[in-house]
Amino acid sequence: MIYIARGYTGNKIQAVPTELSDFEAIRQSKIQVLSDVEKLHHYKRTTVHYFVAGEFKELVRNNMNLKHKTLITLDFDDMDISRDGFIEHLQQTIGGSRFYTFPSIRNGIEGLRYRVVIEPSRAFNIKENSTIMAYVNRIIGLEGYDESADTFSQLQSLKVTFGTKEAYEEDCYFNQGEPFDIDEAIQLQEAYEKENPQAVKRKQKPFQFQVSRKKTYTASLMEQLLEPIESGERNVKMTSLVGKLFSLGMNAEATYEWIHLINDNFVTPALREDEVNTIFRSILKAEQNKLEKGG
């Protein structure tokens, strides 16, 4: 199943029913044409369509909800190579596999940037994901690999351009190989890691210890921003967080963006946009009154 999201800031996703395989659904997906390159970052947040291929337990994007993935997706950014050289390199390294590659949104703006989608022989789970991604990246062996693609539930943008659909389509490439053998990849990568332990990327977070340093107010607040907010406490906690962000000296524009990011990603169920805006305006007005009174 293909799941899509509009903009990258939220964790809500929508299933897209189709009779096509997940690989073909991406390969045959429509090209989104944008008009103003100066609004690139705005488009990425609000307009560009992103996808995840697999099966989610609920329509909320996170690693725990994603049961398995059905496509291998990789990003290569700012490569010191030509488009034709990139395609030729893929043919030489993974040419036996069925893959599709297309320019990502900043291609040509910030160097050569491409997304590679590989059809696997079977779906794979989160435990297998890191081994598979390590193997594919090692085999391709190009600099510029974006490690954020290793995140199991990572969003990847669909086809989008600031040019014409015809020119964009010419830059895409489909390789008619066989499905990528997942079991063989896992076996080969595990053998490689056993023989080359020094080459294995650290998989455990490097903080299995306690820090005795006194925690600052800012550190405490940043931790609070990551805490889930459940139904029944949403309005109270969101009001508190807006006030605390203002107390740090954050300006209104940044506070507004932060509070919407928190609502989209950590509030279950998320508040309506007008509810968030009402909370924000209420605290903003209170802060303005304090300033006018010299407080």
PDB file of C-alpha atoms in Angstrom:
ATOM      1  CA  MET A   1       0.000   0.000   0.000  1.00  0.00           C
ATOM      2  CA  ILE A   2       1.129   3.530  -0.776  1.00  0.00           C
ATOM      3  CA  TYR A   3       0.517   6.168   1.885  1.00  0.00           C
ATOM      4  CA  ILE A   4       0.869   9.859   1.136  1.00  0.00           C
ATOM      5  CA  ALA A   5       1.141  13.094   3.094  1.00  0.00           C
ATOM      6  CA  ARG A   6       0.939  16.665   1.878  1.00  0.00           C
ATOM      7  CA  GLY A   7       3.930  18.515   3.272  1.00  0.00           C
ATOM      8  CA  TYR A   8       6.500  16.990   5.591  1.00  0.00           C
ATOM      9  CA  THR A   9       5.611  18.620   8.917  1.00  0.00           C
ATOM     10  CA  GLY A  10       2.807  16.319  10.062  1.00  0.00           C
ATOM     11  CA  ASN A  11       2.525  12.626  10.877  1.00  0.00           C
ATOM     12  CA  LYS A  12      -0.951  12.084   9.451  1.00  0.00           C
ATOM     13  CA  ILE A  13      -1.002   9.955   6.291  1.00  0.00           C
ATOM     14  CA  GLN A  14      -3.603   8.782   3.790  1.00  0.00           C
ATOM     15  CA  ALA A  15      -3.804   5.366   2.136  1.00  0.00           C
ATOM     16  CA  VAL A  16      -4.020   5.374  -1.667  1.00  0.00           C
ATOM     17  CA  PRO A  17      -5.875   2.312  -3.000  1.00  0.00           C
ATOM     18  CA  THR A  18      -4.575   1.093  -6.364  1.00  0.00           C
ATOM     19  CA  GLU A  19      -4.500  -2.089  -8.428  1.00  0.00           C
ATOM     20  CA  LEU A  20      -0.859  -1.430  -9.279  1.00  0.00           C
ATOM     21  CA  SER A  21       2.057  -2.841  -7.313  1.00  0.00           C
ATOM     22  CA  ASP A  22       3.643  -0.327  -4.960  1.00  0.00           C
ATOM     23  CA  PHE A  23       6.648  -0.074  -7.270  1.00  0.00           C
ATOM     24  CA  GLU A  24       4.504   0.620 -10.332  1.00  0.00           C
ATOM     25  CA  ALA A  25       2.357   3.070  -8.378  1.00  0.00           C
ATOM     26  CA  ILE A  26       5.439   5.187  -7.724  1.00  0.00           C
ATOM     27  CA  ARG A  27       6.870   4.729 -11.214  1.00  0.00           C
ATOM     28  CA  GLN A  28       3.594   5.772 -12.837  1.00  0.00           C
ATOM     29  CA  SER A  29       2.767   8.536 -10.353  1.00  0.00           C
ATOM     30  CA  LYS A  30       1.992  11.981 -11.718  1.00  0.00           C
ATOM     31  CA  ILE A  31       4.570  14.740 -11.809  1.00  0.00           C
ATOM     32  CA  GLN A  32       3.712  17.714  -9.608  1.00  0.00           C
ATOM     33  CA  VAL A  33       4.640  21.046 -11.217  1.00  0.00           C
ATOM     34  CA  LEU A  34       5.450  24.012  -8.969  1.00  0.00           C
ATOM     35  CA  SER A  35       5.799  27.603 -10.132  1.00  0.00           C
ATOM     36  CA  ASP A  36       8.092  29.654  -7.889  1.00  0.00           C
ATOM     37  CA  VAL A  37      11.483  28.239  -6.902  1.00  0.00           C
ATOM     38  CA  GLU A  38      11.838  31.005  -4.287  1.00  0.00           C
ATOM     39  CA  LYS A  39       9.035  29.302  -2.342  1.00  0.00           C
ATOM     40  CA  LEU A  40      10.783  25.916  -2.325  1.00  0.00           C
ATOM     41  CA  HIS A  41      10.855  25.506   1.461  1.00  0.00           C
ATOM     42  CA  HIS A  42       7.241  26.660   1.767  1.00  0.00           C
ATOM     43  CA  TYR A  43       6.187  24.120  -0.866  1.00  0.00           C
ATOM     44  CA  LYS A  44       8.029  21.329   0.946  1.00  0.00           C
ATOM     45  CA  ARG A  45       6.186  22.121   4.160  1.00  0.00           C
ATOM     46  CA  THR A  46       2.728  22.599   2.696  1.00  0.00           C
ATOM     47  CA  THR A  47       2.308  21.449  -0.902  1.00  0.00           C
ATOM     48  CA  VAL A  48       4.662  18.683  -2.031  1.00  0.00           C
ATOM     49  CA  HIS A  49       3.317  15.131  -1.833  1.00  0.00           C
ATOM     50  CA  TYR A  50       5.375  12.594   0.133  1.00  0.00           C
ATOM     51  CA  PHE A  51       5.006   8.816   0.313  1.00  0.00           C
ATOM     52  CA  VAL A  52       5.772   5.731   2.371  1.00  0.00           C
ATOM     53  CA  ALA A  53       5.232   2.243   0.908  1.00  0.00           C
ATOM     54  CA  GLY A  54       4.253  -0.577   3.255  1.00  0.00           C
ATOM     55  CA  GLU A  55       1.556  -1.348   5.788  1.00  0.00           C
ATOM     56  CA  PHE A  56       0.645   0.867   8.744  1.00  0.00           C
ATOM     57  CA  LYS A  57      -1.445  -0.249  11.721  1.00  0.00           C
ATOM     58  CA  GLU A  58      -2.957   3.241  11.959  1.00  0.00           C
ATOM     59  CA  LEU A  59      -2.876   6.293   9.706  1.00  0.00           C
ATOM     60  CA  VAL A  60      -0.255   7.965  11.879  1.00  0.00           C
ATOM     61  CA  ARG A  61       3.295   7.847  10.568  1.00  0.00           C
ATOM     62  CA  ASN A  62       5.892   6.563  12.994  1.00  0.00           C
ATOM     63  CA  ASN A  63       8.174   3.545  13.221  1.00  0.00           C
ATOM     64  CA  MET A  64       5.949   1.712  15.703  1.00  0.00           C
ATOM     65  CA  ASN A  65       2.893   1.919  13.450  1.00  0.00           C
ATOM     66  CA  LEU A  66       4.714   0.724  10.326  1.00  0.00           C
ATOM     67  CA  LYS A  67       4.477  -3.094  10.230  1.00  0.00           C
ATOM     68  CA  HIS A  68       6.638  -3.525   7.141  1.00  0.00           C
ATOM     69  CA  LYS A  69       7.895  -1.721   4.039  1.00  0.00           C
ATOM     70  CA  THR A  70       7.424  -2.766   0.442  1.00  0.00           C
ATOM     71  CA  LEU A  71       9.963  -0.530  -1.297  1.00  0.00           C
ATOM     72  CA  ILE A  72      13.612   0.334  -0.734  1.00  0.00           C
ATOM     73  CA  THR A  73      14.099   4.077  -1.157  1.00  0.00           C
ATOM     74  CA  LEU A  74      17.383   5.977  -1.114  1.00  0.00           C
ATOM     75  CA  ASP A  75      18.330   9.625  -1.569  1.00  0.00           C
ATOM     76  CA  PHE A  76      21.571  10.917  -3.052  1.00  0.00           C
ATOM     77  CA  ASP A  77      22.283  14.631  -2.647  1.00  0.00           C
ATOM     78  CA  ASP A  78      24.755  17.078  -4.159  1.00  0.00           C
ATOM     79  CA  MET A  79      26.623  14.420  -6.131  1.00  0.00           C
ATOM     80  CA  ASP A  80      29.811  15.294  -7.981  1.00  0.00           C
ATOM     81  CA  ILE A  81      28.737  13.364 -11.068  1.00  0.00           C
ATOM     82  CA  SER A  82      26.600  13.917 -14.164  1.00  0.00           C
ATOM     83  CA  ARG A  83      23.091  12.568 -14.556  1.00  0.00           C
ATOM     84  CA  ASP A  84      24.250  10.058 -17.174  1.00  0.00           C
ATOM     85  CA  GLY A  85      27.211   9.101 -15.006  1.00  0.00           C
ATOM     86  CA  PHE A  86      24.858   8.479 -12.086  1.00  0.00           C
ATOM     87  CA  ILE A  87      22.582   6.240 -14.163  1.00  0.00           C
ATOM     88  CA  GLU A  88      25.567   4.338 -15.534  1.00  0.00           C
ATOM     89  CA  HIS A  89      26.893   3.803 -12.008  1.00  0.00           C
ATOM     90  CA  LEU A  90      23.537   2.402 -10.878  1.00  0.00           C
ATOM     91  CA  GLN A  91      23.490   0.065 -13.869  1.00  0.00           C
ATOM     92  CA  GLN A  92      26.934  -1.223 -12.935  1.00  0.00           C
ATOM     93  CA  THR A  93      26.171  -1.734  -9.240  1.00  0.00           C
ATOM     94  CA  ILE A  94      22.480  -2.718  -8.993  1.00  0.00           C
ATOM     95  CA  GLY A  95      21.692  -3.219 -12.676  1.00  0.00           C
ATOM     96  CA  GLY A  96      20.337  -6.718 -12.094  1.00  0.00           C
ATOM     97  CA  SER A  97      17.561  -5.297  -9.908  1.00  0.00           C
ATOM     98  CA  ARG A  98      14.367  -3.519 -10.869  1.00  0.00           C
ATOM     99  CA  PHE A  99      14.695   0.117  -9.896  1.00  0.00           C
ATOM    100  CA  TYR A 100      13.383   3.534 -10.795  1.00  0.00           C
ATOM    101  CA  THR A 101      15.226   6.785 -10.186  1.00  0.00           C
ATOM    102  CA  PHE A 102      13.933  10.326 -10.493  1.00  0.00           C
ATOM    103  CA  PRO A 103      15.160  13.835  -9.594  1.00  0.00           C
ATOM    104  CA  SER A 104      14.263  15.120  -6.130  1.00  0.00           C
ATOM    105  CA  ILE A 105      12.869  18.620  -5.648  1.00  0.00           C
ATOM    106  CA  ARG A 106      16.210  20.443  -5.264  1.00  0.00           C
ATOM    107  CA  ASN A 107      17.893  18.749  -8.214  1.00  0.00           C
ATOM    108  CA  GLY A 108      19.726  21.347 -10.278  1.00  0.00           C
ATOM    109  CA  ILE A 109      19.239  23.944  -7.553  1.00  0.00           C
ATOM    110  CA  GLU A 110      21.714  22.367  -5.147  1.00  0.00           C
ATOM    111  CA  GLY A 111      23.706  19.994  -7.346  1.00  0.00           C
ATOM    112  CA  LEU A 112      22.607  16.628  -8.700  1.00  0.00           C
ATOM    113  CA  ARG A 113      19.969  15.104  -6.411  1.00  0.00           C
ATOM    114  CA  TYR A 114      18.127  11.877  -7.137  1.00  0.00           C
ATOM    115  CA  ARG A 115      15.817   9.424  -5.419  1.00  0.00           C
ATOM    116  CA  VAL A 116      16.228   5.705  -6.093  1.00  0.00           C
ATOM    117  CA  VAL A 117      13.304   3.304  -5.589  1.00  0.00           C
ATOM    118  CA  ILE A 118      14.089  -0.424  -5.665  1.00  0.00           C
ATOM    119  CA  GLU A 119      11.490  -3.198  -5.790  1.00  0.00           C
ATOM    120  CA  PRO A 120      12.313  -5.855  -3.151  1.00  0.00           C
ATOM    121  CA  SER A 121      11.612  -9.576  -3.423  1.00  0.00           C
ATOM    122  CA  ARG A 122       9.435  -9.326  -0.299  1.00  0.00           C
ATOM    123  CA  ALA A 123       8.321  -6.904   2.379  1.00  0.00           C
ATOM    124  CA  PHE A 124      10.742  -6.276   5.247  1.00  0.00           C
ATOM    125  CA  ASN A 125      10.373  -5.188   8.863  1.00  0.00           C
ATOM    126  CA  ILE A 126      12.144  -2.614  11.006  1.00  0.00           C
ATOM    127  CA  LYS A 127      14.717  -5.103  12.315  1.00  0.00           C
ATOM    128  CA  GLU A 128      15.742  -5.979   8.754  1.00  0.00           C
ATOM    129  CA  ASN A 129      15.649  -2.402   7.504  1.00  0.00           C
ATOM    130  CA  SER A 130      19.021  -1.171   8.769  1.00  0.00           C
ATOM    131  CA  THR A 131      20.835  -4.234   7.394  1.00  0.00           C
ATOM    132  CA  ILE A 132      19.172  -3.890   3.997  1.00  0.00           C
ATOM    133  CA  MET A 133      19.870  -0.164   3.755  1.00  0.00           C
ATOM    134  CA  ALA A 134      23.496  -0.662   4.805  1.00  0.00           C
ATOM    135  CA  TYR A 135      23.962  -3.330   2.143  1.00  0.00           C
ATOM    136  CA  VAL A 136      22.407  -1.344  -0.700  1.00  0.00           C
ATOM    137  CA  ASN A 137      24.310   1.819   0.203  1.00  0.00           C
ATOM    138  CA  ARG A 138      27.566  -0.133   0.446  1.00  0.00           C
ATOM    139  CA  ILE A 139      27.022  -1.815  -2.922  1.00  0.00           C
ATOM    140  CA  ILE A 140      26.136   1.438  -4.694  1.00  0.00           C
ATOM    141  CA  GLY A 141      29.061   3.146  -2.988  1.00  0.00           C
ATOM    142  CA  LEU A 142      28.342   6.767  -3.897  1.00  0.00           C
ATOM    143  CA  GLU A 143      29.051   9.806  -1.748  1.00  0.00           C
ATOM    144  CA  GLY A 144      26.104  12.057  -1.068  1.00  0.00           C
ATOM    145  CA  TYR A 145      23.868   9.369   0.407  1.00  0.00           C
ATOM    146  CA  ASP A 146      21.269  10.942   2.711  1.00  0.00           C
ATOM    147  CA  GLU A 147      21.192   8.821   5.877  1.00  0.00           C
ATOM    148  CA  SER A 148      17.720  10.090   6.801  1.00  0.00           C
ATOM    149  CA  ALA A 149      16.465   7.476   4.321  1.00  0.00           C
ATOM    150  CA  ASP A 150      17.544   4.835   6.869  1.00  0.00           C
ATOM    151  CA  THR A 151      14.659   5.877   9.137  1.00  0.00           C
ATOM    152  CA  PHE A 152      12.039   3.151   8.775  1.00  0.00           C
ATOM    153  CA  SER A 153       8.993   5.420   8.381  1.00  0.00           C
ATOM    154  CA  GLN A 154      10.806   8.250   6.581  1.00  0.00           C
ATOM    155  CA  LEU A 155       8.734  10.254   4.095  1.00  0.00           C
ATOM    156  CA  GLN A 156      10.078  10.563   0.549  1.00  0.00           C
ATOM    157  CA  SER A 157       8.768  13.131  -1.901  1.00  0.00           C
ATOM    158  CA  LEU A 158       7.026  12.049  -5.072  1.00  0.00           C
ATOM    159  CA  LYS A 159       7.978  13.445  -8.476  1.00  0.00           C
ATOM    160  CA  VAL A 160       8.015  17.246  -8.476  1.00  0.00           C
ATOM    161  CA  THR A 161       9.587  19.893 -10.694  1.00  0.00           C
ATOM    162  CA  PHE A 162       9.814  23.624 -11.316  1.00  0.00           C
ATOM    163  CA  GLY A 163      10.223  22.951 -15.043  1.00  0.00           C
ATOM    164  CA  THR A 164       8.105  21.060 -17.554  1.00  0.00           C
ATOM    165  CA  LYS A 165       6.754  17.544 -17.156  1.00  0.00           C
ATOM    166  CA  GLU A 166       8.369  16.538 -20.443  1.00  0.00           C
ATOM    167  CA  ALA A 167      11.850  17.657 -19.399  1.00  0.00           C
ATOM    168  CA  TYR A 168      11.449  16.034 -15.987  1.00  0.00           C
ATOM    169  CA  GLU A 169      10.324  12.727 -17.476  1.00  0.00           C
ATOM    170  CA  GLU A 170      13.442  12.633 -19.635  1.00  0.00           C
ATOM    171  CA  ASP A 171      15.590  12.807 -16.490  1.00  0.00           C
ATOM    172  CA  CYS A 172      13.875   9.778 -14.915  1.00  0.00           C
ATOM    173  CA  TYR A 173      15.146   6.254 -15.536  1.00  0.00           C
ATOM    174  CA  PHE A 174      13.537   2.803 -15.222  1.00  0.00           C
ATOM    175  CA  ASN A 175      15.706  -0.313 -15.029  1.00  0.00           C
ATOM    176  CA  GLN A 176      13.878  -3.524 -15.947  1.00  0.00           C
ATOM    177  CA  GLY A 177      15.645  -5.982 -13.683  1.00  0.00           C
ATOM    178  CA  GLU A 178      14.481  -8.571 -11.167  1.00  0.00           C
ATOM    179  CA  PRO A 179      13.125  -7.831  -7.687  1.00  0.00           C
ATOM    180  CA  PHE A 180      15.980  -7.181  -5.277  1.00  0.00           C
ATOM    181  CA  ASP A 181      16.705 -10.326  -3.233  1.00  0.00           C
ATOM    182  CA  ILE A 182      16.103  -9.302   0.388  1.00  0.00           C
ATOM    183  CA  ASP A 183      17.229 -12.531   2.023  1.00  0.00           C
ATOM    184  CA  GLU A 184      20.479 -12.643   0.067  1.00  0.00           C
ATOM    185  CA  ALA A 185      21.192  -8.994   0.908  1.00  0.00           C
ATOM    186  CA  ILE A 186      20.714  -9.622   4.634  1.00  0.00           C
ATOM    187  CA  GLN A 187      22.937 -12.699   4.525  1.00  0.00           C
ATOM    188  CA  LEU A 188      25.711 -10.906   2.638  1.00  0.00           C
ATOM    189  CA  GLN A 189      25.611  -7.792   4.825  1.00  0.00           C
ATOM    190  CA  GLU A 190      25.664  -9.787   8.065  1.00  0.00           C
ATOM    191  CA  ALA A 191      28.679 -11.728   6.784  1.00  0.00           C
ATOM    192  CA  TYR A 192      30.389  -8.466   5.812  1.00  0.00           C
ATOM    193  CA  GLU A 193      29.752  -6.905   9.227  1.00  0.00           C
ATOM    194  CA  LYS A 194      31.092 -10.006  10.958  1.00  0.00           C
ATOM    195  CA  GLU A 195      34.301  -9.850   8.921  1.00  0.00           C
ATOM    196  CA  ASN A 196      34.595  -6.047   9.132  1.00  0.00           C
ATOM    197  CA  PRO A 197      33.338  -4.991  12.583  1.00  0.00           C
ATOM    198  CA  GLN A 198      35.198  -1.680  12.348  1.00  0.00           C
ATOM    199  CA  ALA A 199      33.109  -0.717   9.307  1.00  0.00           C
ATOM    200  CA  VAL A 200      29.771  -1.199  11.025  1.00  0.00           C
ATOM    201  CA  LYS A 201      27.905   2.035  11.704  1.00  0.00           C
ATOM    202  CA  ARG A 202      26.956   2.388  15.356  1.00  0.00           C
ATOM    203  CA  LYS A 203      23.369   1.249  15.760  1.00  0.00           C
ATOM    204  CA  GLN A 204      22.924   2.000  19.457  1.00  0.00           C
ATOM    205  CA  LYS A 205      22.371   5.537  20.645  1.00  0.00           C
ATOM    206  CA  PRO A 206      25.569   6.598  22.434  1.00  0.00           C
ATOM    207  CA  PHE A 207      24.016   7.702  25.699  1.00  0.00           C
ATOM    208  CA  GLN A 208      23.648   4.665  27.917  1.00  0.00           C
ATOM    209  CA  PHE A 209      24.701   6.752  30.921  1.00  0.00           C
ATOM    210  CA  GLN A 210      23.452   9.493  33.205  1.00  0.00           C
ATOM    211  CA  VAL A 211      24.713  13.058  33.063  1.00  0.00           C
ATOM    212  CA  SER A 212      24.911  14.761  36.451  1.00  0.00           C
ATOM    213  CA  ARG A 213      25.115  18.293  35.075  1.00  0.00           C
ATOM    214  CA  LYS A 214      22.290  20.522  36.263  1.00  0.00           C
ATOM    215  CA  LYS A 215      19.507  20.689  33.698  1.00  0.00           C
ATOM    216  CA  THR A 216      18.666  24.154  32.385  1.00  0.00           C
ATOM    217  CA  TYR A 217      15.163  25.518  31.918  1.00  0.00           C
ATOM    218  CA  THR A 218      15.640  25.443  28.154  1.00  0.00           C
ATOM    219  CA  ALA A 219      16.709  21.779  28.219  1.00  0.00           C
ATOM    220  CA  SER A 220      13.662  20.861  30.312  1.00  0.00           C
ATOM    221  CA  LEU A 221      11.382  22.674  27.903  1.00  0.00           C
ATOM    222  CA  MET A 222      12.913  21.003  24.840  1.00  0.00           C
ATOM    223  CA  GLU A 223      12.269  17.620  26.464  1.00  0.00           C
ATOM    224  CA  GLN A 224       8.665  18.627  27.173  1.00  0.00           C
ATOM    225  CA  LEU A 225       8.167  19.492  23.502  1.00  0.00           C
ATOM    226  CA  LEU A 226       8.811  15.837  22.605  1.00  0.00           C
ATOM    227  CA  GLU A 227       6.332  14.384  25.106  1.00  0.00           C
ATOM    228  CA  PRO A 228       3.075  12.967  23.670  1.00  0.00           C
ATOM    229  CA  ILE A 229      -0.075  14.924  24.509  1.00  0.00           C
ATOM    230  CA  GLU A 230      -3.242  12.860  24.849  1.00  0.00           C
ATOM    231  CA  SER A 231      -6.917  13.742  24.557  1.00  0.00           C
ATOM    232  CA  GLY A 232      -8.230  15.478  27.678  1.00  0.00           C
ATOM    233  CA  GLU A 233      -5.076  17.490  28.320  1.00  0.00           C
ATOM    234  CA  ARG A 234      -4.486  18.955  24.881  1.00  0.00           C
ATOM    235  CA  ASN A 235      -5.697  22.518  25.378  1.00  0.00           C
ATOM    236  CA  VAL A 236      -4.092  22.956  28.796  1.00  0.00           C
ATOM    237  CA  LYS A 237      -0.697  21.587  27.728  1.00  0.00           C
ATOM    238  CA  MET A 238      -0.662  23.446  24.428  1.00  0.00           C
ATOM    239  CA  THR A 239      -1.487  26.702  26.229  1.00  0.00           C
ATOM    240  CA  SER A 240       1.336  26.039  28.679  1.00  0.00           C
ATOM    241  CA  LEU A 241       3.825  25.288  25.901  1.00  0.00           C
ATOM    242  CA  VAL A 242       2.982  28.466  23.978  1.00  0.00           C
ATOM    243  CA  GLY A 243       3.581  30.517  27.106  1.00  0.00           C
ATOM    244  CA  LYS A 244       6.887  28.786  27.809  1.00  0.00           C
ATOM    245  CA  LEU A 245       8.126  29.326  24.249  1.00  0.00           C
ATOM    246  CA  PHE A 246       7.371  33.027  24.563  1.00  0.00           C
ATOM    247  CA  SER A 247       9.155  33.075  27.928  1.00  0.00           C
ATOM    248  CA  LEU A 248      12.355  31.935  26.181  1.00  0.00           C
ATOM    249  CA  GLY A 249      12.233  35.088  24.095  1.00  0.00           C
ATOM    250  CA  MET A 250      11.093  33.300  20.940  1.00  0.00           C
ATOM    251  CA  ASN A 251       9.390  35.605  18.450  1.00  0.00           C
ATOM    252  CA  ALA A 252       5.752  35.193  17.456  1.00  0.00           C
ATOM    253  CA  GLU A 253       6.454  33.726  14.007  1.00  0.00           C
ATOM    254  CA  ALA A 254       8.762  31.005  15.348  1.00  0.00           C
ATOM    255  CA  THR A 255       6.403  30.212  18.227  1.00  0.00           C
ATOM    256  CA  TYR A 256       3.511  29.854  15.789  1.00  0.00           C
ATOM    257  CA  GLU A 257       5.490  27.375  13.644  1.00  0.00           C
ATOM    258  CA  TRP A 258       6.632  25.389  16.679  1.00  0.00           C
ATOM    259  CA  ILE A 259       3.170  25.019  18.145  1.00  0.00           C
ATOM    260  CA  HIS A 260       1.775  23.718  14.858  1.00  0.00           C
ATOM    261  CA  LEU A 261       4.667  21.241  14.563  1.00  0.00           C
ATOM    262  CA  ILE A 262       3.897  20.001  18.077  1.00  0.00           C
ATOM    263  CA  ASN A 263       0.199  19.677  17.280  1.00  0.00           C
ATOM    264  CA  ASP A 264       0.865  17.769  14.051  1.00  0.00           C
ATOM    265  CA  ASN A 265       3.390  15.349  15.531  1.00  0.00           C
ATOM    266  CA  PHE A 266       2.774  14.890  19.262  1.00  0.00           C
ATOM    267  CA  VAL A 267      -0.911  15.588  19.944  1.00  0.00           C
ATOM    268  CA  THR A 268      -3.374  12.663  19.718  1.00  0.00           C
ATOM    269  CA  PRO A 269      -5.815  13.405  18.286  1.00  0.00           C
ATOM    270  CA  ALA A 270      -4.473  16.661  16.874  1.00  0.00           C
ATOM    271  CA  LEU A 271      -6.380  19.847  17.605  1.00  0.00           C
ATOM    272  CA  ARG A 272      -8.099  21.595  14.728  1.00  0.00           C
ATOM    273  CA  GLU A 273      -6.100  24.407  13.158  1.00  0.00           C
ATOM    274  CA  ASP A 274      -8.555  27.035  14.390  1.00  0.00           C
ATOM    275  CA  GLU A 275      -8.230  25.689  17.951  1.00  0.00           C
ATOM    276  CA  VAL A 276      -4.440  25.962  17.817  1.00  0.00           C
ATOM    277  CA  ASN A 277      -4.709  29.475  16.401  1.00  0.00           C
ATOM    278  CA  THR A 278      -7.111  30.504  19.176  1.00  0.00           C
ATOM    279  CA  ILE A 279      -4.674  29.278  21.846  1.00  0.00           C
ATOM    280  CA  PHE A 280      -1.798  31.048  20.134  1.00  0.00           C
ATOM    281  CA  ARG A 281      -3.649  34.368  19.776  1.00  0.00           C
ATOM    282  CA  SER A 282      -4.770  34.264  23.411  1.00  0.00           C
ATOM    283  CA  ILE A 283      -1.230  33.838  24.758  1.00  0.00           C
ATOM    284  CA  LEU A 284       0.190  36.308  22.242  1.00  0.00           C
ATOM    285  CA  LYS A 285      -2.273  38.943  23.426  1.00  0.00           C
ATOM    286  CA  ALA A 286      -1.333  38.253  27.059  1.00  0.00           C
ATOM    287  CA  GLU A 287       2.364  38.624  26.212  1.00  0.00           C
ATOM    288  CA  GLN A 288       1.719  41.898  24.396  1.00  0.00           C
ATOM    289  CA  ASN A 289      -0.175  43.222  27.423  1.00  0.00           C
ATOM    290  CA  LYS A 290       2.789  42.340  29.655  1.00  0.00           C
ATOM    291  CA  LEU A 291       5.149  44.270  27.410  1.00  0.00           C
ATOM    292  CA  GLU A 292       2.864  47.299  27.353  1.00  0.00           C
ATOM    293  CA  LYS A 293       2.798  47.296  31.164  1.00  0.00           C
ATOM    294  CA  GLY A 294       6.556  46.947  31.333  1.00  0.00           C
ATOM    295  CA  GLY A 295       6.397  43.403  32.661  1.00  0.00           C
TER     296      GLY A 295
END
